[in-house]
Amino acid sequence: MKQYLLSIYQPDGDPPPPEVLDPIMREVGAVSAEMRETGAWVFSGGLYPPSTASVVRLKDDEILTTDGPYLEGKEHIGGFTVIQAPDLDAALEWGRKLARAITLPIEVRPLEHGSC
């Protein structure tokens, strides 16, 4: 089976208040449990805010490290889940379930193994 990255895009700023976030997280937990029960779940994690990011890059044969995200934007990747699915259609269905639960956009992208 192929593996897919489900990236969760969230708006910059503070998280919603508990009365909004708690029901969403219960739904996300239910989708995560379903992924585990069906064997689709491989790995997942949440990310700290973009302000905690560092970018390392090569410029003119020198390695530079800068604070903050690589790109400025109104959204950032707030978390991700790696799943295994037989094909893109099945991975997209998991993306739909996660988007419905978390109420945020989900990018679904196949993982390429052995490229780095």
Tab-separated table of N, CA, C and O in Angstrom:
chain	number	residue	atom	x	y	z
A	1	MET	N	0.840	-1.186	0.000
A	1	MET	CA	0.000	0.000	0.000
A	1	MET	C	0.875	1.236	0.000
A	1	MET	O	1.943	1.239	0.592
A	2	LYS	N	0.401	2.267	-0.653
A	2	LYS	CA	1.105	3.540	-0.669
A	2	LYS	C	0.842	4.294	0.631
A	2	LYS	O	-0.177	4.089	1.287
A	3	GLN	N	1.751	5.194	0.946
A	3	GLN	CA	1.542	6.076	2.091
A	3	GLN	C	1.228	7.478	1.591
A	3	GLN	O	1.735	7.908	0.539
A	4	TYR	N	0.392	8.177	2.358
A	4	TYR	CA	-0.052	9.522	2.007
A	4	TYR	C	0.099	10.429	3.219
A	4	TYR	O	-0.126	9.998	4.359
A	5	LEU	N	0.450	11.681	2.956
A	5	LEU	CA	0.538	12.699	3.990
A	5	LEU	C	-0.738	13.527	3.952
A	5	LEU	O	-1.098	14.073	2.906
A	6	LEU	N	-1.433	13.586	5.086
A	6	LEU	CA	-2.611	14.448	5.228
A	6	LEU	C	-2.167	15.650	6.054
A	6	LEU	O	-1.967	15.537	7.264
A	7	SER	N	-1.959	16.781	5.399
A	7	SER	CA	-1.506	17.999	6.079
A	7	SER	C	-2.711	18.844	6.466
A	7	SER	O	-3.594	19.081	5.643
A	8	ILE	N	-2.716	19.318	7.695
A	8	ILE	CA	-3.817	20.130	8.201
A	8	ILE	C	-3.403	21.596	8.129
A	8	ILE	O	-2.428	22.001	8.761
A	9	TYR	N	-4.123	22.388	7.347
A	9	TYR	CA	-3.854	23.811	7.237
A	9	TYR	C	-4.735	24.555	8.228
A	9	TYR	O	-5.950	24.363	8.248
A	10	GLN	N	-4.118	25.373	9.056
A	10	GLN	CA	-4.905	26.140	10.011
A	10	GLN	C	-4.548	27.609	9.903
A	10	GLN	O	-3.429	27.956	9.524
A	11	PRO	N	-5.489	28.485	10.220
A	11	PRO	CA	-5.215	29.914	10.146
A	11	PRO	C	-4.244	30.344	11.243
A	11	PRO	O	-4.182	29.721	12.305
A	12	ASP	N	-3.468	31.391	10.950
A	12	ASP	CA	-2.595	31.948	11.977
A	12	ASP	C	-3.451	32.512	13.101
A	12	ASP	O	-4.609	32.859	12.909
A	13	GLY	N	-2.876	32.611	14.265
A	13	GLY	CA	-3.587	33.172	15.412
A	13	GLY	C	-3.834	32.133	16.482
A	13	GLY	O	-3.443	30.969	16.368
A	14	ASP	N	-4.497	32.578	17.504
A	14	ASP	CA	-4.795	31.707	18.639
A	14	ASP	C	-5.825	30.646	18.266
A	14	ASP	O	-6.667	30.861	17.394
A	15	PRO	N	-5.774	29.517	18.953
A	15	PRO	CA	-6.792	28.492	18.704
A	15	PRO	C	-8.158	28.968	19.192
A	15	PRO	O	-8.248	29.889	20.002
A	16	PRO	N	-9.204	28.322	18.704
A	16	PRO	CA	-10.546	28.695	19.162
A	16	PRO	C	-10.704	28.413	20.659
A	16	PRO	O	-9.967	27.613	21.230
A	17	PRO	N	-11.698	29.034	21.289
A	17	PRO	CA	-11.944	28.772	22.707
A	17	PRO	C	-12.377	27.319	22.923
A	17	PRO	O	-12.853	26.654	21.994
A	18	PRO	N	-12.216	26.816	24.157
A	18	PRO	CA	-12.533	25.408	24.446
A	18	PRO	C	-13.933	24.968	24.022
A	18	PRO	O	-14.097	23.837	23.565
A	19	GLU	N	-14.911	25.840	24.163
A	19	GLU	CA	-16.272	25.426	23.800
A	19	GLU	C	-16.409	25.152	22.306
A	19	GLU	O	-17.307	24.420	21.877
A	20	VAL	N	-15.519	25.702	21.488
A	20	VAL	CA	-15.504	25.428	20.054
A	20	VAL	C	-14.532	24.286	19.752
A	20	VAL	O	-14.848	23.368	18.998
A	21	LEU	N	-13.348	24.334	20.351
A	21	LEU	CA	-12.290	23.370	20.042
A	21	LEU	C	-12.567	21.969	20.587
A	21	LEU	O	-12.280	20.975	19.909
A	22	ASP	N	-13.122	21.858	21.777
A	22	ASP	CA	-13.319	20.545	22.390
A	22	ASP	C	-14.174	19.597	21.539
A	22	ASP	O	-13.790	18.444	21.315
A	23	PRO	N	-15.327	20.050	21.019
A	23	PRO	CA	-16.113	19.134	20.165
A	23	PRO	C	-15.367	18.745	18.887
A	23	PRO	O	-15.469	17.611	18.423
A	24	ILE	N	-14.619	19.683	18.327
A	24	ILE	CA	-13.840	19.387	17.128
A	24	ILE	C	-12.810	18.308	17.431
A	24	ILE	O	-12.655	17.342	16.683
A	25	MET	N	-12.110	18.453	18.550
A	25	MET	CA	-11.077	17.478	18.889
A	25	MET	C	-11.668	16.095	19.191
A	25	MET	O	-11.027	15.083	18.916
A	26	ARG	N	-12.893	16.055	19.711
A	26	ARG	CA	-13.560	14.758	19.901
A	26	ARG	C	-13.799	14.087	18.542
A	26	ARG	O	-13.592	12.882	18.378
A	27	GLU	N	-14.238	14.874	17.563
A	27	GLU	CA	-14.471	14.346	16.213
A	27	GLU	C	-13.166	13.880	15.574
A	27	GLU	O	-13.114	12.830	14.939
A	28	VAL	N	-12.108	14.676	15.748
A	28	VAL	CA	-10.799	14.292	15.212
A	28	VAL	C	-10.337	12.990	15.874
A	28	VAL	O	-9.808	12.096	15.202
A	29	GLY	N	-10.544	12.854	17.173
A	29	GLY	CA	-10.190	11.635	17.876
A	29	GLY	C	-10.933	10.430	17.331
A	29	GLY	O	-10.375	9.337	17.223
A	30	ALA	N	-12.196	10.627	16.977
A	30	ALA	CA	-12.996	9.528	16.418
A	30	ALA	C	-12.454	9.105	15.056
A	30	ALA	O	-12.368	7.908	14.756
A	31	VAL	N	-12.083	10.075	14.217
A	31	VAL	CA	-11.514	9.742	12.905
A	31	VAL	C	-10.172	9.035	13.089
A	31	VAL	O	-9.884	8.048	12.426
A	32	SER	N	-9.359	9.526	14.008
A	32	SER	CA	-8.067	8.900	14.287
A	32	SER	C	-8.252	7.457	14.763
A	32	SER	O	-7.539	6.548	14.327
A	33	ALA	N	-9.224	7.241	15.639
A	33	ALA	CA	-9.506	5.884	16.119
A	33	ALA	C	-9.942	4.983	14.970
A	33	ALA	O	-9.509	3.825	14.884
A	34	GLU	N	-10.773	5.506	14.067
A	34	GLU	CA	-11.207	4.720	12.913
A	34	GLU	C	-10.018	4.371	12.017
A	34	GLU	O	-9.909	3.256	11.518
A	35	MET	N	-9.103	5.336	11.822
A	35	MET	CA	-7.900	5.068	11.026
A	35	MET	C	-7.089	3.930	11.642
A	35	MET	O	-6.611	3.045	10.936
A	36	ARG	N	-6.945	3.964	12.964
A	36	ARG	CA	-6.172	2.927	13.657
A	36	ARG	C	-6.869	1.561	13.548
A	36	ARG	O	-6.214	0.552	13.306
A	37	GLU	N	-8.187	1.560	13.748
A	37	GLU	CA	-8.946	0.302	13.698
A	37	GLU	C	-8.864	-0.366	12.327
A	37	GLU	O	-8.837	-1.596	12.240
A	38	THR	N	-8.823	0.443	11.265
A	38	THR	CA	-8.792	-0.113	9.912
A	38	THR	C	-7.372	-0.362	9.414
A	38	THR	O	-7.196	-0.895	8.312
A	39	GLY	N	-6.371	0.024	10.190
A	39	GLY	CA	-4.981	-0.174	9.783
A	39	GLY	C	-4.451	0.891	8.843
A	39	GLY	O	-3.356	0.729	8.298
A	40	ALA	N	-5.190	1.969	8.640
A	40	ALA	CA	-4.727	3.034	7.743
A	40	ALA	C	-3.707	3.951	8.415
A	40	ALA	O	-2.816	4.481	7.759
A	41	TRP	N	-3.823	4.150	9.727
A	41	TRP	CA	-2.970	5.092	10.457
A	41	TRP	C	-1.538	4.583	10.537
A	41	TRP	O	-1.295	3.433	10.844
A	42	VAL	N	-0.574	5.477	10.245
A	42	VAL	CA	0.845	5.150	10.369
A	42	VAL	C	1.484	6.017	11.441
A	42	VAL	O	2.158	5.516	12.337
A	43	PHE	N	1.249	7.333	11.374
A	43	PHE	CA	1.905	8.268	12.285
A	43	PHE	C	1.186	9.604	12.188
A	43	PHE	O	0.696	9.966	11.128
A	44	SER	N	1.132	10.340	13.295
A	44	SER	CA	0.561	11.687	13.242
A	44	SER	C	1.219	12.559	14.297
A	44	SER	O	1.846	12.055	15.236
A	45	GLY	N	1.074	13.853	14.124
A	45	GLY	CA	1.628	14.784	15.099
A	45	GLY	C	1.117	16.189	14.856
A	45	GLY	O	0.770	16.557	13.737
A	46	GLY	N	1.076	16.951	15.929
A	46	GLY	CA	0.749	18.362	15.838
A	46	GLY	C	2.036	19.160	15.887
A	46	GLY	O	3.064	18.685	16.373
A	47	LEU	N	1.984	20.370	15.369
A	47	LEU	CA	3.162	21.221	15.330
A	47	LEU	C	2.981	22.444	16.222
A	47	LEU	O	1.861	22.949	16.374
A	48	TYR	N	4.076	22.913	16.783
A	48	TYR	CA	4.053	24.168	17.523
A	48	TYR	C	3.797	25.305	16.542
A	48	TYR	O	3.911	25.126	15.322
A	49	PRO	N	3.468	26.511	17.031
A	49	PRO	CA	3.173	27.643	16.134
A	49	PRO	C	4.347	27.965	15.202
A	49	PRO	O	5.500	27.648	15.514
A	50	PRO	N	4.067	28.603	14.061
A	50	PRO	CA	5.116	28.944	13.105
A	50	PRO	C	6.228	29.810	13.706
A	50	PRO	O	7.359	29.765	13.246
A	51	SER	N	5.920	30.557	14.740
A	51	SER	CA	6.938	31.412	15.365
A	51	SER	C	8.075	30.595	15.970
A	51	SER	O	9.157	31.129	16.232
A	52	THR	N	7.879	29.292	16.163
A	52	THR	CA	8.924	28.437	16.732
A	52	THR	C	9.808	27.816	15.650
A	52	THR	O	10.774	27.124	15.969
A	53	ALA	N	9.480	28.051	14.385
A	53	ALA	CA	10.207	27.425	13.277
A	53	ALA	C	11.562	28.079	13.050
A	53	ALA	O	11.762	29.270	13.329
A	54	SER	N	12.475	27.292	12.545
A	54	SER	CA	13.767	27.765	12.048
A	54	SER	C	13.940	27.202	10.648
A	54	SER	O	13.524	26.084	10.360
A	55	VAL	N	14.559	27.975	9.773
A	55	VAL	CA	14.797	27.543	8.399
A	55	VAL	C	16.299	27.482	8.169
A	55	VAL	O	17.012	28.445	8.476
A	56	VAL	N	16.770	26.360	7.670
A	56	VAL	CA	18.174	26.170	7.346
A	56	VAL	C	18.275	26.080	5.829
A	56	VAL	O	17.565	25.291	5.207
A	57	ARG	N	19.143	26.897	5.233
A	57	ARG	CA	19.270	26.890	3.772
A	57	ARG	C	20.705	27.147	3.352
A	57	ARG	O	21.471	27.767	4.088
A	58	LEU	N	21.033	26.693	2.166
A	58	LEU	CA	22.343	26.916	1.578
A	58	LEU	C	22.265	28.140	0.689
A	58	LEU	O	21.389	28.243	-0.172
A	59	LYS	N	23.183	29.086	0.887
A	59	LYS	CA	23.256	30.274	0.034
A	59	LYS	C	24.728	30.598	-0.178
A	59	LYS	O	25.456	30.870	0.782
A	60	ASP	N	25.160	30.568	-1.437
A	60	ASP	CA	26.552	30.863	-1.781
A	60	ASP	C	27.527	30.021	-0.964
A	60	ASP	O	28.472	30.547	-0.378
A	61	ASP	N	27.317	28.727	-0.918
A	61	ASP	CA	28.176	27.777	-0.190
A	61	ASP	C	28.202	28.000	1.312
A	61	ASP	O	29.089	27.503	2.007
A	62	GLU	N	27.271	28.747	1.843
A	62	GLU	CA	27.190	28.974	3.283
A	62	GLU	C	25.824	28.527	3.774
A	62	GLU	O	24.807	28.741	3.119
A	63	ILE	N	25.791	27.904	4.941
A	63	ILE	CA	24.527	27.482	5.536
A	63	ILE	C	24.015	28.610	6.422
A	63	ILE	O	24.704	29.056	7.338
A	64	LEU	N	22.815	29.080	6.128
A	64	LEU	CA	22.188	30.151	6.893
A	64	LEU	C	21.010	29.584	7.676
A	64	LEU	O	20.258	28.751	7.170
A	65	THR	N	20.834	30.051	8.892
A	65	THR	CA	19.696	29.666	9.723
A	65	THR	C	18.936	30.930	10.079
A	65	THR	O	19.520	31.894	10.571
A	66	THR	N	17.632	30.924	9.806
A	66	THR	CA	16.792	32.077	10.131
A	66	THR	C	15.610	31.631	10.973
A	66	THR	O	15.189	30.471	10.913
A	67	ASP	N	15.071	32.541	11.752
A	67	ASP	CA	13.895	32.267	12.571
A	67	ASP	C	12.639	32.415	11.733
A	67	ASP	O	12.596	33.187	10.785
A	68	GLY	N	11.613	31.683	12.146
A	68	GLY	CA	10.298	31.824	11.527
A	68	GLY	C	10.104	30.889	10.351
A	68	GLY	O	11.043	30.248	9.881
A	69	PRO	N	8.891	30.835	9.852
A	69	PRO	CA	8.586	29.923	8.749
A	69	PRO	C	9.253	30.380	7.459
A	69	PRO	O	9.595	31.552	7.292
A	70	TYR	N	9.424	29.445	6.541
A	70	TYR	CA	10.025	29.726	5.245
A	70	TYR	C	9.171	30.700	4.446
A	70	TYR	O	9.685	31.611	3.814
A	71	LEU	N	7.877	30.511	4.471
A	71	LEU	CA	6.949	31.366	3.730
A	71	LEU	C	6.054	32.129	4.691
A	71	LEU	O	5.619	31.601	5.698
A	72	GLU	N	5.780	33.356	4.381
A	72	GLU	CA	4.800	34.131	5.134
A	72	GLU	C	3.426	33.815	4.552
A	72	GLU	O	3.271	33.678	3.353
A	73	GLY	N	2.446	33.702	5.403
A	73	GLY	CA	1.111	33.418	4.914
A	73	GLY	C	0.098	33.590	6.014
A	73	GLY	O	0.432	33.852	7.164
A	74	LYS	N	-1.158	33.429	5.653
A	74	LYS	CA	-2.244	33.535	6.625
A	74	LYS	C	-2.606	32.175	7.191
A	74	LYS	O	-3.404	32.072	8.100
A	75	GLU	N	-2.029	31.118	6.610
A	75	GLU	CA	-2.250	29.754	7.082
A	75	GLU	C	-0.899	29.074	7.237
A	75	GLU	O	0.090	29.496	6.636
A	76	HIS	N	-0.882	28.038	8.022
A	76	HIS	CA	0.328	27.238	8.195
A	76	HIS	C	-0.071	25.794	8.452
A	76	HIS	O	-1.224	25.503	8.758
A	77	ILE	N	0.881	24.893	8.312
A	77	ILE	CA	0.608	23.497	8.625
A	77	ILE	C	0.625	23.358	10.138
A	77	ILE	O	1.620	23.648	10.792
A	78	GLY	N	-0.489	22.952	10.681
A	78	GLY	CA	-0.622	22.830	12.125
A	78	GLY	C	-0.429	21.411	12.624
A	78	GLY	O	-0.179	21.187	13.798
A	79	GLY	N	-0.529	20.460	11.729
A	79	GLY	CA	-0.356	19.066	12.094
A	79	GLY	C	-0.462	18.204	10.859
A	79	GLY	O	-0.711	18.690	9.755
A	80	PHE	N	-0.246	16.918	11.051
A	80	PHE	CA	-0.266	16.012	9.917
A	80	PHE	C	-0.547	14.599	10.391
A	80	PHE	O	-0.373	14.268	11.558
A	81	THR	N	-0.973	13.781	9.449
A	81	THR	CA	-1.145	12.355	9.671
A	81	THR	C	-0.604	11.633	8.448
A	81	THR	O	-0.873	12.044	7.317
A	82	VAL	N	0.167	10.597	8.669
A	82	VAL	CA	0.618	9.729	7.586
A	82	VAL	C	-0.263	8.481	7.636
A	82	VAL	O	-0.430	7.872	8.695
A	83	ILE	N	-0.847	8.159	6.492
A	83	ILE	CA	-1.707	6.974	6.401
A	83	ILE	C	-1.185	6.057	5.302
A	83	ILE	O	-0.370	6.474	4.471
A	84	GLN	N	-1.683	4.838	5.310
A	84	GLN	CA	-1.466	3.953	4.170
A	84	GLN	C	-2.834	3.637	3.585
A	84	GLN	O	-3.801	3.436	4.317
A	85	ALA	N	-2.881	3.655	2.260
A	85	ALA	CA	-4.139	3.422	1.560
A	85	ALA	C	-3.822	2.744	0.235
A	85	ALA	O	-2.737	2.927	-0.325
A	86	PRO	N	-4.774	1.966	-0.284
A	86	PRO	CA	-4.513	1.250	-1.534
A	86	PRO	C	-4.361	2.168	-2.741
A	86	PRO	O	-3.677	1.827	-3.697
A	87	ASP	N	-4.992	3.360	-2.682
A	87	ASP	CA	-4.911	4.272	-3.824
A	87	ASP	C	-5.309	5.683	-3.388
A	87	ASP	O	-5.712	5.908	-2.235
A	88	LEU	N	-5.187	6.626	-4.313
A	88	LEU	CA	-5.490	8.025	-4.012
A	88	LEU	C	-6.945	8.220	-3.613
A	88	LEU	O	-7.238	8.995	-2.703
A	89	ASP	N	-7.853	7.507	-4.237
A	89	ASP	CA	-9.276	7.656	-3.885
A	89	ASP	C	-9.521	7.319	-2.414
A	89	ASP	O	-10.249	8.024	-1.718
A	90	ALA	N	-8.907	6.252	-1.941
A	90	ALA	CA	-9.064	5.862	-0.536
A	90	ALA	C	-8.421	6.904	0.379
A	90	ALA	O	-8.973	7.245	1.430
A	91	ALA	N	-7.256	7.435	-0.015
A	91	ALA	CA	-6.595	8.470	0.782
A	91	ALA	C	-7.440	9.744	0.822
A	91	ALA	O	-7.561	10.394	1.864
A	92	LEU	N	-8.041	10.089	-0.304
A	92	LEU	CA	-8.909	11.277	-0.344
A	92	LEU	C	-10.126	11.105	0.555
A	92	LEU	O	-10.586	12.076	1.170
A	93	GLU	N	-10.640	9.896	0.651
A	93	GLU	CA	-11.782	9.651	1.547
A	93	GLU	C	-11.374	9.908	2.996
A	93	GLU	O	-12.134	10.494	3.761
A	94	TRP	N	-10.163	9.472	3.389
A	94	TRP	CA	-9.676	9.788	4.740
A	94	TRP	C	-9.493	11.298	4.901
A	94	TRP	O	-9.813	11.855	5.954
A	95	GLY	N	-9.016	11.959	3.866
A	95	GLY	CA	-8.888	13.418	3.914
A	95	GLY	C	-10.231	14.102	4.108
A	95	GLY	O	-10.352	15.061	4.876
A	96	ARG	N	-11.254	13.596	3.434
A	96	ARG	CA	-12.608	14.154	3.586
A	96	ARG	C	-13.119	13.970	5.016
A	96	ARG	O	-13.707	14.880	5.601
A	97	LYS	N	-12.909	12.776	5.559
A	97	LYS	CA	-13.357	12.518	6.932
A	97	LYS	C	-12.645	13.433	7.917
A	97	LYS	O	-13.270	13.985	8.830
A	98	LEU	N	-11.338	13.611	7.727
A	98	LEU	CA	-10.584	14.480	8.622
A	98	LEU	C	-11.004	15.937	8.461
A	98	LEU	O	-11.170	16.658	9.451
A	99	ALA	N	-11.221	16.389	7.229
A	99	ALA	CA	-11.663	17.770	6.983
A	99	ALA	C	-13.029	18.026	7.620
A	99	ALA	O	-13.268	19.093	8.190
A	100	ARG	N	-13.918	17.043	7.523
A	100	ARG	CA	-15.239	17.181	8.121
A	100	ARG	C	-15.125	17.290	9.642
A	100	ARG	O	-15.810	18.088	10.278
A	101	ALA	N	-14.215	16.522	10.226
A	101	ALA	CA	-14.062	16.513	11.682
A	101	ALA	C	-13.380	17.777	12.188
A	101	ALA	O	-13.822	18.382	13.155
A	102	ILE	N	-12.316	18.189	11.531
A	102	ILE	CA	-11.506	19.290	12.051
A	102	ILE	C	-11.950	20.649	11.505
A	102	ILE	O	-11.531	21.675	12.010
A	103	THR	N	-12.773	20.646	10.484
A	103	THR	CA	-13.324	21.849	9.850
A	103	THR	C	-12.237	22.759	9.270
A	103	THR	O	-12.419	23.970	9.182
A	104	LEU	N	-11.101	22.169	8.874
A	104	LEU	CA	-10.004	22.912	8.239
A	104	LEU	C	-9.603	22.188	6.960
A	104	LEU	O	-9.865	20.999	6.805
A	105	PRO	N	-8.928	22.901	6.041
A	105	PRO	CA	-8.479	22.250	4.807
A	105	PRO	C	-7.430	21.169	5.079
A	105	PRO	O	-6.579	21.328	5.953
A	106	ILE	N	-7.504	20.106	4.306
A	106	ILE	CA	-6.566	18.989	4.403
A	106	ILE	C	-5.939	18.787	3.022
A	106	ILE	O	-6.655	18.597	2.039
A	107	GLU	N	-4.614	18.835	2.971
A	107	GLU	CA	-3.915	18.508	1.725
A	107	GLU	C	-3.547	17.031	1.772
A	107	GLU	O	-2.980	16.563	2.754
A	108	VAL	N	-3.880	16.309	0.709
A	108	VAL	CA	-3.561	14.889	0.602
A	108	VAL	C	-2.488	14.744	-0.464
A	108	VAL	O	-2.684	15.160	-1.605
A	109	ARG	N	-1.345	14.156	-0.071
A	109	ARG	CA	-0.236	14.034	-1.015
A	109	ARG	C	0.469	12.695	-0.821
A	109	ARG	O	0.789	12.322	0.306
A	110	PRO	N	0.738	11.971	-1.930
A	110	PRO	CA	1.449	10.700	-1.800
A	110	PRO	C	2.884	10.938	-1.331
A	110	PRO	O	3.510	11.927	-1.701
A	111	LEU	N	3.376	10.026	-0.503
A	111	LEU	CA	4.765	10.083	-0.060
A	111	LEU	C	5.631	9.342	-1.071
A	111	LEU	O	5.259	8.281	-1.567
A	112	GLU	N	6.784	9.909	-1.345
A	112	GLU	CA	7.760	9.272	-2.220
A	112	GLU	C	8.872	8.746	-1.329
A	112	GLU	O	9.556	9.520	-0.656
A	113	HIS	N	9.051	7.466	-1.289
A	113	HIS	CA	10.044	6.854	-0.408
A	113	HIS	C	11.389	6.761	-1.102
A	113	HIS	O	11.466	6.541	-2.303
A	114	GLY	N	12.440	6.974	-0.327
A	114	GLY	CA	13.791	6.799	-0.825
A	114	GLY	C	14.319	7.941	-1.664
A	114	GLY	O	15.317	7.785	-2.350
A	115	SER	N	13.659	9.102	-1.641
A	115	SER	CA	14.120	10.216	-2.478
A	115	SER	C	15.159	11.080	-1.772
A	115	SER	O	15.797	11.895	-2.393
A	116	CYS	N	15.304	10.946	-0.469
A	116	CYS	CA	16.293	11.763	0.265
A	116	CYS	C	17.333	10.890	0.919
A	116	CYS	O	17.115	9.823	1.317
